[in-house]
């Protein structure tokens, strides 16, 4: 058999699932230049607006002067630099765990952690809406892999009674495409009853949830007994790059010994760790960012509900508008784009079939006026898309008759 890439790509287009990469020609911020055009953007994960913060940039620059650019080697050879070490200490302190381990990306942190903890003869139970990196990790581990109903502790408990070997329960903290929070108190209780460990990937919670930005575990007041394996990523609210796992001394030593995506890769540039140390300091000090963001979230939700849009149960800056079909989601995104507003359409397989959506994300750097502009554009665009949708349905019914 030969490769028929032409047919695969054509099918992808026919399914309205073809992906394209918009070209960003400016730094991240509320206003960006994309594909040559200045747009008001509501789609980045730079929730606190730290990606282009002058102090974070200065820390990166100073880090490069002091440490050079490349990490030069893997952590176990001689690429484990001072700033990586300092950042690990700071993240352990921030999360209140004995230790933290820095990974180059969140994808790698998840692959490395799950595969180091469970293997053949063990079990891994995952929320069915978990991030792709967690699902991939579960499959790669070779452990018995099973997905429970979204955020459903009873569904998890039923699977736990049938699990074998060491059992790891894995969930997003904040679900990346829905914006809702994992019901950790119930999930952790169910896991604990069966002696299973819970791993939480709080990529979208760190910096945002909890009085001090400590994420979903701070929000619910959960400790290391409840969540022995805590993952955070640094490319979102921290505005830099990389990820970390926080936990016990033994957990971290186990990952250093056995997590292949940790061992067999070059350490991240040490200057990036310098930048993250600065953004951690800002995120802990500047509470106004979270406060302003929360008021924007409330403003957006009440405005969108007034227009009649279908929102999801999200208290976070991830505010998806549920549309259903991929074509309609793309049409709405295109209408907004014509009005100078950028919001991504999220389609299967990233989300379940029939649940295509616009994923609006808010940032602490957005103003109230910018959120209002989004709402006005959404009202106009939604009216156009929904009326052409109705016309289409009428036409189809006419055909049938
Ligand atoms: C973005 C994301 C990741 C991947 O992190 P990267 O550092 O971008 O590789 C992992 N888990 C979740 C839930 C995410 O949203």
Short mmCIF file of C-alpha atoms and ligand atoms in Angstrom, two decimals:
data_model
loop_
_atom_site.label_atom_id
_atom_site.label_comp_id
_atom_site.label_asym_id
_atom_site.label_seq_id
_atom_site.Cartn_x
_atom_site.Cartn_y
_atom_site.Cartn_z
CA UNK A 1 0.00 0.00 0.00
CA UNK A 2 1.26 3.48 -0.81
CA UNK A 3 0.45 6.70 0.96
CA UNK A 4 -2.54 8.60 -0.37
CA UNK A 5 -2.04 11.90 1.39
CA UNK A 6 -4.01 13.79 -1.28
CA UNK A 7 -7.16 11.84 -0.47
CA UNK A 8 -6.69 12.21 3.28
CA UNK A 9 -6.26 15.94 3.00
CA UNK A 10 -9.23 16.27 0.65
CA UNK A 11 -11.40 14.33 3.10
CA UNK A 12 -10.24 16.58 5.92
CA UNK A 13 -11.39 19.62 3.92
CA UNK A 14 -14.68 17.99 2.99
CA UNK A 15 -15.36 17.36 6.69
CA UNK A 16 -14.79 21.06 7.56
CA UNK A 17 -11.93 19.90 9.76
CA UNK A 18 -8.98 21.28 7.82
CA UNK A 19 -6.60 23.18 10.07
CA UNK A 20 -4.63 26.28 9.21
CA UNK A 21 -2.10 28.28 11.16
CA UNK A 22 -2.77 32.00 11.38
CA UNK A 23 0.53 33.90 11.21
CA UNK A 24 1.16 36.09 14.24
CA UNK A 25 3.25 39.14 13.40
CA UNK A 26 3.25 40.89 16.78
CA UNK A 27 3.78 39.94 20.42
CA UNK A 28 0.86 38.36 22.31
CA UNK A 29 -1.56 40.91 23.72
CA UNK A 30 -5.21 41.97 23.46
CA UNK A 31 -4.43 43.48 20.06
CA UNK A 32 -2.29 41.48 17.67
CA UNK A 33 -1.28 41.64 14.04
CA UNK A 34 -2.30 38.42 12.41
CA UNK A 35 -2.08 37.54 8.70
CA UNK A 36 -1.19 41.18 8.09
CA UNK A 37 -4.18 42.60 9.90
CA UNK A 38 -4.58 44.26 13.29
CA UNK A 39 -7.16 42.33 15.30
CA UNK A 40 -8.65 42.28 18.76
CA UNK A 41 -7.86 38.77 19.98
CA UNK A 42 -9.72 36.53 22.40
CA UNK A 43 -7.93 33.26 21.89
CA UNK A 44 -4.56 33.12 23.61
CA UNK A 45 -3.87 31.33 26.90
CA UNK A 46 -1.82 34.28 28.14
CA UNK A 47 -4.50 34.81 30.78
CA UNK A 48 -2.57 37.18 33.01
CA UNK A 49 -0.90 39.12 30.22
CA UNK A 50 2.60 38.13 31.33
CA UNK A 51 3.91 36.82 27.98
CA UNK A 52 4.95 40.32 26.89
CA UNK A 53 5.49 41.88 30.32
CA UNK A 54 8.55 44.21 30.30
CA UNK A 55 9.95 42.75 33.54
CA UNK A 56 9.62 39.19 32.24
CA UNK A 57 11.34 40.20 28.99
CA UNK A 58 14.11 41.89 30.98
CA UNK A 59 14.59 38.74 33.06
CA UNK A 60 14.86 36.64 29.89
CA UNK A 61 17.40 39.05 28.43
CA UNK A 62 19.49 39.16 31.62
CA UNK A 63 19.28 35.36 31.81
CA UNK A 64 20.64 35.01 28.29
CA UNK A 65 23.53 37.41 29.07
CA UNK A 66 24.42 35.41 32.16
CA UNK A 67 23.74 31.82 30.98
CA UNK A 68 23.82 31.90 27.18
CA UNK A 69 21.00 30.63 25.02
CA UNK A 70 20.85 26.84 24.75
CA UNK A 71 20.59 24.44 27.69
CA UNK A 72 23.36 22.52 25.93
CA UNK A 73 22.61 19.03 27.25
CA UNK A 74 19.98 16.99 29.04
CA UNK A 75 19.44 17.47 32.78
CA UNK A 76 21.21 14.23 33.68
CA UNK A 77 24.34 15.08 31.69
CA UNK A 78 25.28 18.71 32.27
CA UNK A 79 22.29 20.77 31.16
CA UNK A 80 20.75 21.21 34.63
CA UNK A 81 21.56 24.87 35.25
CA UNK A 82 21.29 27.20 38.24
CA UNK A 83 18.04 28.87 37.06
CA UNK A 84 16.34 25.47 36.52
CA UNK A 85 17.26 24.56 40.07
CA UNK A 86 16.13 27.90 41.53
CA UNK A 87 12.83 27.66 39.66
CA UNK A 88 12.22 24.16 41.01
CA UNK A 89 12.76 25.40 44.55
CA UNK A 90 10.41 28.35 43.98
CA UNK A 91 7.70 26.12 42.45
CA UNK A 92 7.95 23.64 45.35
CA UNK A 93 7.47 26.52 47.76
CA UNK A 94 4.60 27.97 45.68
CA UNK A 95 2.74 24.66 45.56
CA UNK A 96 3.53 23.72 49.16
CA UNK A 97 5.03 20.39 48.06
CA UNK A 98 8.44 19.03 49.08
CA UNK A 99 9.78 19.16 45.53
CA UNK A 100 9.09 20.16 41.95
CA UNK A 101 10.61 18.98 38.67
CA UNK A 102 10.86 21.17 35.59
CA UNK A 103 9.97 19.74 32.17
CA UNK A 104 10.45 21.36 28.76
CA UNK A 105 6.73 21.24 27.87
CA UNK A 106 3.45 20.22 29.45
CA UNK A 107 2.97 17.54 26.85
CA UNK A 108 6.24 15.96 27.93
CA UNK A 109 5.49 16.35 31.64
CA UNK A 110 2.27 14.39 31.18
CA UNK A 111 3.79 11.69 28.98
CA UNK A 112 6.75 11.31 31.32
CA UNK A 113 4.80 11.24 34.56
CA UNK A 114 2.08 8.79 33.60
CA UNK A 115 4.47 6.38 31.89
CA UNK A 116 6.89 6.50 34.83
CA UNK A 117 4.15 5.69 37.33
CA UNK A 118 2.08 2.98 35.64
CA UNK A 119 2.78 0.21 33.14
CA UNK A 120 1.64 -3.27 32.20
CA UNK A 121 -0.47 -4.82 34.97
CA UNK A 122 -1.52 -1.39 36.32
CA UNK A 123 -4.53 0.80 35.60
CA UNK A 124 -5.00 4.37 34.49
CA UNK A 125 -8.43 5.99 34.70
CA UNK A 126 -9.01 9.26 32.90
CA UNK A 127 -11.81 11.77 32.46
CA UNK A 128 -13.07 11.37 28.92
CA UNK A 129 -12.51 15.09 28.24
CA UNK A 130 -8.91 15.13 29.43
CA UNK A 131 -6.31 16.99 27.39
CA UNK A 132 -4.85 14.99 24.49
CA UNK A 133 -1.44 14.78 26.17
CA UNK A 134 -2.98 12.95 29.15
CA UNK A 135 -4.92 10.55 26.95
CA UNK A 136 -1.82 9.86 24.84
CA UNK A 137 0.17 9.27 28.03
CA UNK A 138 -2.37 6.75 29.30
CA UNK A 139 -2.32 4.83 26.03
CA UNK A 140 1.48 4.89 25.80
CA UNK A 141 1.91 3.63 29.36
CA UNK A 142 0.68 0.13 28.52
CA UNK A 143 -1.48 0.14 31.66
CA UNK A 144 -5.14 -0.84 31.46
CA UNK A 145 -6.68 2.35 30.14
CA UNK A 146 -10.23 3.41 30.82
CA UNK A 147 -12.11 6.67 30.52
CA UNK A 148 -14.84 7.66 32.97
CA UNK A 149 -17.76 10.01 32.26
CA UNK A 150 -16.84 13.66 32.38
CA UNK A 151 -16.35 14.85 35.95
CA UNK A 152 -18.43 11.98 37.29
CA UNK A 153 -17.19 10.51 40.58
CA UNK A 154 -19.76 7.68 40.47
CA UNK A 155 -18.55 6.63 37.02
CA UNK A 156 -14.97 6.77 38.31
CA UNK A 157 -15.86 4.75 41.43
CA UNK A 158 -17.44 1.99 39.31
CA UNK A 159 -14.26 1.69 37.24
CA UNK A 160 -12.05 1.80 40.33
CA UNK A 161 -13.63 -1.36 41.72
CA UNK A 162 -12.53 -3.18 38.53
CA UNK A 163 -9.01 -1.72 38.36
CA UNK A 164 -5.88 -3.80 38.85
CA UNK A 165 -2.33 -3.11 40.02
CA UNK A 166 -1.22 0.41 40.90
CA UNK A 167 -4.05 2.72 39.86
CA UNK A 168 -3.65 6.29 38.71
CA UNK A 169 -6.66 8.59 38.33
CA UNK A 170 -5.86 11.42 35.94
CA UNK A 171 -7.82 14.61 35.35
CA UNK A 172 -7.46 18.14 34.02
CA UNK A 173 -7.91 20.67 36.83
CA UNK A 174 -9.68 23.15 34.56
CA UNK A 175 -10.94 21.46 31.40
CA UNK A 176 -9.16 23.18 28.56
CA UNK A 177 -11.99 23.23 26.01
CA UNK A 178 -14.94 23.68 28.42
CA UNK A 179 -13.47 25.85 31.17
CA UNK A 180 -15.22 23.95 33.96
CA UNK A 181 -13.47 22.74 37.11
CA UNK A 182 -12.82 19.11 38.01
CA UNK A 183 -14.93 18.10 40.99
CA UNK A 184 -11.77 17.21 42.88
CA UNK A 185 -13.27 16.75 46.36
CA UNK A 186 -15.52 13.92 45.06
CA UNK A 187 -12.98 12.44 42.64
CA UNK A 188 -10.24 12.38 45.28
CA UNK A 189 -12.56 10.78 47.84
CA UNK A 190 -13.47 8.03 45.37
CA UNK A 191 -9.80 7.42 44.53
CA UNK A 192 -8.70 7.38 48.12
CA UNK A 193 -11.30 4.76 49.03
CA UNK A 194 -9.60 2.35 46.59
CA UNK A 195 -6.03 3.37 47.37
CA UNK A 196 -5.59 4.98 43.94
CA UNK A 197 -3.43 8.05 43.35
CA UNK A 198 -4.78 11.22 41.77
CA UNK A 199 -2.82 13.20 39.20
CA UNK A 200 -4.15 16.65 38.34
CA UNK A 201 -2.97 18.61 35.30
CA UNK A 202 -3.76 22.18 36.29
CA UNK A 203 -2.46 23.84 33.12
CA UNK A 204 -5.35 26.34 33.11
CA UNK A 205 -5.75 26.77 36.87
CA UNK A 206 -2.33 27.83 38.09
CA UNK A 207 -2.07 31.58 38.43
CA UNK A 208 -5.84 31.98 38.16
CA UNK A 209 -7.68 29.96 40.79
CA UNK A 210 -7.25 30.23 44.54
CA UNK A 211 -6.61 33.33 46.63
CA UNK A 212 -2.92 33.28 45.69
CA UNK A 213 -3.12 31.79 42.22
CA UNK A 214 -2.17 28.37 43.59
CA UNK A 215 -4.66 26.74 41.23
CA UNK A 216 -7.44 24.26 41.73
CA UNK A 217 -5.90 22.56 44.77
CA UNK A 218 -5.77 25.91 46.55
CA UNK A 219 -9.32 26.65 45.38
CA UNK A 220 -10.59 23.45 47.03
CA UNK A 221 -8.09 23.44 49.91
CA UNK A 222 -6.66 20.03 48.94
CA UNK A 223 -3.25 18.76 50.07
CA UNK A 224 -0.68 16.27 48.87
CA UNK A 225 -2.65 13.38 50.41
CA UNK A 226 -5.54 14.16 48.08
CA UNK A 227 -3.47 15.02 45.02
CA UNK A 228 -0.06 13.33 45.22
CA UNK A 229 0.82 14.26 41.62
CA UNK A 230 0.30 17.89 40.63
CA UNK A 231 1.20 19.17 37.16
CA UNK A 232 1.34 22.78 36.05
CA UNK A 233 2.35 24.29 32.75
CA UNK A 234 4.21 27.54 32.29
CA UNK A 235 3.11 28.55 28.79
CA UNK A 236 -0.33 29.77 29.88
CA UNK A 237 -0.89 32.06 32.89
CA UNK A 238 2.87 32.22 33.55
CA UNK A 239 3.36 33.53 30.02
CA UNK A 240 6.66 31.67 29.41
CA UNK A 241 7.28 28.02 28.50
CA UNK A 242 7.74 24.64 30.11
CA UNK A 243 5.93 22.71 32.82
CA UNK A 244 6.47 21.20 36.24
CA UNK A 245 5.40 18.30 38.40
CA UNK A 246 5.15 18.92 42.15
CA UNK A 247 5.02 16.20 44.79
CA UNK A 248 6.97 14.16 47.28
CA UNK A 249 10.71 13.62 47.34
CA UNK A 250 10.16 10.03 46.18
CA UNK A 251 7.84 11.01 43.35
CA UNK A 252 10.34 13.48 41.95
CA UNK A 253 13.26 11.05 42.29
CA UNK A 254 11.18 8.41 40.51
CA UNK A 255 10.55 10.79 37.62
CA UNK A 256 14.24 11.69 37.38
CA UNK A 257 15.04 7.97 37.14
CA UNK A 258 12.23 6.77 34.88
CA UNK A 259 10.46 9.56 32.98
CA UNK A 260 11.83 9.17 29.48
CA UNK A 261 10.59 12.55 28.13
CA UNK A 262 12.52 14.11 31.03
CA UNK A 263 15.70 12.12 30.54
CA UNK A 264 16.07 12.08 26.77
CA UNK A 265 15.71 15.73 25.92
CA UNK A 266 17.76 18.89 26.14
CA UNK A 267 16.95 21.09 29.13
CA UNK A 268 14.95 24.20 28.35
CA UNK A 269 17.02 27.35 27.80
CA UNK A 270 18.01 28.51 31.29
CA UNK A 271 17.01 32.10 30.43
CA UNK A 272 13.42 30.87 30.08
CA UNK A 273 13.61 29.65 33.68
CA UNK A 274 14.87 33.14 34.67
CA UNK A 275 11.81 34.64 32.94
CA UNK A 276 9.47 32.19 34.70
CA UNK A 277 10.95 33.11 38.10
CA UNK A 278 9.99 36.71 37.34
CA UNK A 279 6.48 35.83 36.18
CA UNK A 280 5.96 33.70 39.29
CA UNK A 281 6.90 36.73 41.38
CA UNK A 282 4.46 38.97 39.44
CA UNK A 283 1.68 36.42 39.59
CA UNK A 284 2.03 36.16 43.37
CA UNK A 285 2.36 39.90 43.95
CA UNK A 286 -0.12 41.47 41.54
CA UNK A 287 -3.54 40.36 42.67
CA UNK A 288 -5.19 42.98 40.46
CA UNK A 289 -4.67 40.73 37.45
CA UNK A 290 -6.92 37.99 38.84
CA UNK A 291 -9.41 40.50 40.20
CA UNK A 292 -9.80 42.35 36.90
CA UNK A 293 -10.02 39.08 34.98
CA UNK A 294 -12.84 37.88 37.21
CA UNK A 295 -14.81 41.05 36.60
CA UNK A 296 -14.31 40.64 32.82
CA UNK A 297 -15.54 37.03 33.05
CA UNK A 298 -18.73 38.17 34.81
CA UNK A 299 -19.23 40.98 32.28
CA UNK A 300 -18.78 38.63 29.33
CA UNK A 301 -21.11 35.97 30.70
CA UNK A 302 -23.98 38.29 31.44
CA UNK A 303 -23.59 40.01 28.04
CA UNK A 304 -23.42 36.74 26.12
CA UNK A 305 -26.43 35.32 27.93
CA UNK A 306 -28.40 38.44 27.06
CA UNK A 307 -27.66 37.78 23.36
CA UNK A 308 -28.94 34.22 23.78
CA UNK A 309 -25.63 32.43 23.25
CA UNK A 310 -25.06 29.03 24.83
CA UNK A 311 -22.27 29.27 27.37
CA UNK A 312 -20.74 26.46 29.37
CA UNK A 313 -20.50 26.08 33.13
CA UNK A 314 -17.19 27.91 33.39
CA UNK A 315 -15.95 30.26 36.12
CA UNK A 316 -12.60 30.63 34.34
CA UNK A 317 -11.24 32.84 31.52
CA UNK A 318 -12.06 29.97 29.13
CA UNK A 319 -15.57 30.91 27.97
CA UNK A 320 -16.67 28.63 25.13
CA UNK A 321 -19.78 29.40 23.10
CA UNK A 322 -21.37 26.11 22.13
CA UNK A 323 -22.42 26.00 18.47
CA UNK A 324 -22.67 22.32 17.46
CA UNK A 325 -21.69 21.93 13.81
CA UNK A 326 -18.18 22.62 12.59
CA UNK A 327 -19.40 24.62 9.61
CA UNK A 328 -21.47 26.98 11.76
CA UNK A 329 -18.61 27.44 14.21
CA UNK A 330 -16.29 28.33 11.33
CA UNK A 331 -18.90 30.71 9.89
CA UNK A 332 -19.28 32.54 13.19
CA UNK A 333 -15.52 32.77 13.60
CA UNK A 334 -15.29 34.19 10.05
CA UNK A 335 -18.02 36.79 10.75
CA UNK A 336 -16.11 37.93 13.82
CA UNK A 337 -12.89 38.08 11.85
CA UNK A 338 -14.57 40.41 9.34
CA UNK A 339 -15.32 42.67 12.29
CA UNK A 340 -11.67 42.64 13.33
CA UNK A 341 -12.07 40.13 16.15
CA UNK A 342 -10.18 36.91 16.48
CA UNK A 343 -11.76 33.94 18.27
CA UNK A 344 -10.81 30.37 17.48
CA UNK A 345 -13.34 27.78 16.31
CA UNK A 346 -12.66 24.46 18.06
CA UNK A 347 -13.81 21.38 16.18
CA UNK A 348 -13.64 17.60 16.51
CA UNK A 349 -11.49 15.68 17.18
CA UNK A 350 -10.30 18.28 19.71
CA UNK A 351 -13.86 18.24 21.14
CA UNK A 352 -16.56 15.53 20.83
CA UNK A 353 -18.53 15.37 17.55
CA UNK A 354 -21.46 17.78 17.44
CA UNK A 355 -19.98 20.13 20.04
CA UNK A 356 -17.95 22.51 17.88
CA UNK A 357 -17.59 25.80 19.64
CA UNK A 358 -15.99 29.19 19.68
CA UNK A 359 -13.42 29.24 22.44
CA UNK A 360 -13.33 32.76 23.83
CA UNK A 361 -10.50 33.37 26.26
CA UNK A 362 -10.11 36.52 28.33
CA UNK A 363 -6.93 38.11 29.59
CA UNK A 364 -6.17 40.49 32.43
CA UNK A 365 -4.96 42.94 29.79
CA UNK A 366 -8.36 43.19 28.07
CA UNK A 367 -10.35 46.30 28.95
CA UNK A 368 -14.06 46.38 29.67
CA UNK A 369 -14.51 48.32 26.42
CA UNK A 370 -12.80 45.53 24.47
CA UNK A 371 -15.10 42.92 25.99
CA UNK A 372 -18.05 45.11 25.06
CA UNK A 373 -16.77 45.30 21.48
CA UNK A 374 -16.65 41.52 21.40
CA UNK A 375 -20.23 41.31 22.65
CA UNK A 376 -21.52 43.73 20.00
CA UNK A 377 -19.71 41.82 17.25
CA UNK A 378 -21.02 38.51 18.61
CA UNK A 379 -24.60 39.77 18.59
CA UNK A 380 -24.36 40.87 14.93
CA UNK A 381 -22.44 37.78 13.81
CA UNK A 382 -24.69 35.34 15.62
CA UNK A 383 -27.76 36.90 14.05
CA UNK A 384 -26.27 36.49 10.56
CA UNK A 385 -25.10 32.92 11.10
CA UNK A 386 -28.29 31.75 12.75
CA UNK A 387 -30.52 33.30 10.08
CA UNK A 388 -28.52 31.69 7.27
CA UNK A 389 -28.72 28.43 9.22
CA UNK A 390 -32.50 28.71 9.33
CA UNK A 391 -32.62 29.49 5.60
CA UNK A 392 -30.57 26.35 4.96
CA UNK A 393 -32.90 24.19 7.02
CA UNK A 394 -35.92 25.66 5.17
CA UNK A 395 -34.24 24.92 1.82
CA UNK A 396 -33.51 21.32 2.84
CA UNK A 397 -37.07 20.77 4.02
CA UNK A 398 -38.23 22.21 0.67
CA UNK A 399 -36.07 19.64 -1.13
CA UNK A 400 -37.61 16.80 0.83
CA UNK A 401 -41.16 17.90 0.08
C1 LIG B 1 -1.66 23.25 27.06
C2 LIG B 1 -1.89 22.04 27.87
C3 LIG B 1 -0.89 21.08 28.00
C4 LIG B 1 0.38 21.12 27.21
O1 LIG B 1 1.26 22.04 27.73
P1 LIG B 1 2.43 22.59 26.80
O2 LIG B 1 3.40 23.18 27.74
O3 LIG B 1 1.78 23.59 25.91
O4 LIG B 1 2.98 21.42 26.05
C5 LIG B 1 -1.13 20.02 28.85
N1 LIG B 1 -2.29 19.90 29.52
C6 LIG B 1 -3.29 20.79 29.38
C7 LIG B 1 -4.56 20.59 30.15
C8 LIG B 1 -3.13 21.89 28.55
O5 LIG B 1 -4.10 22.74 28.39
#
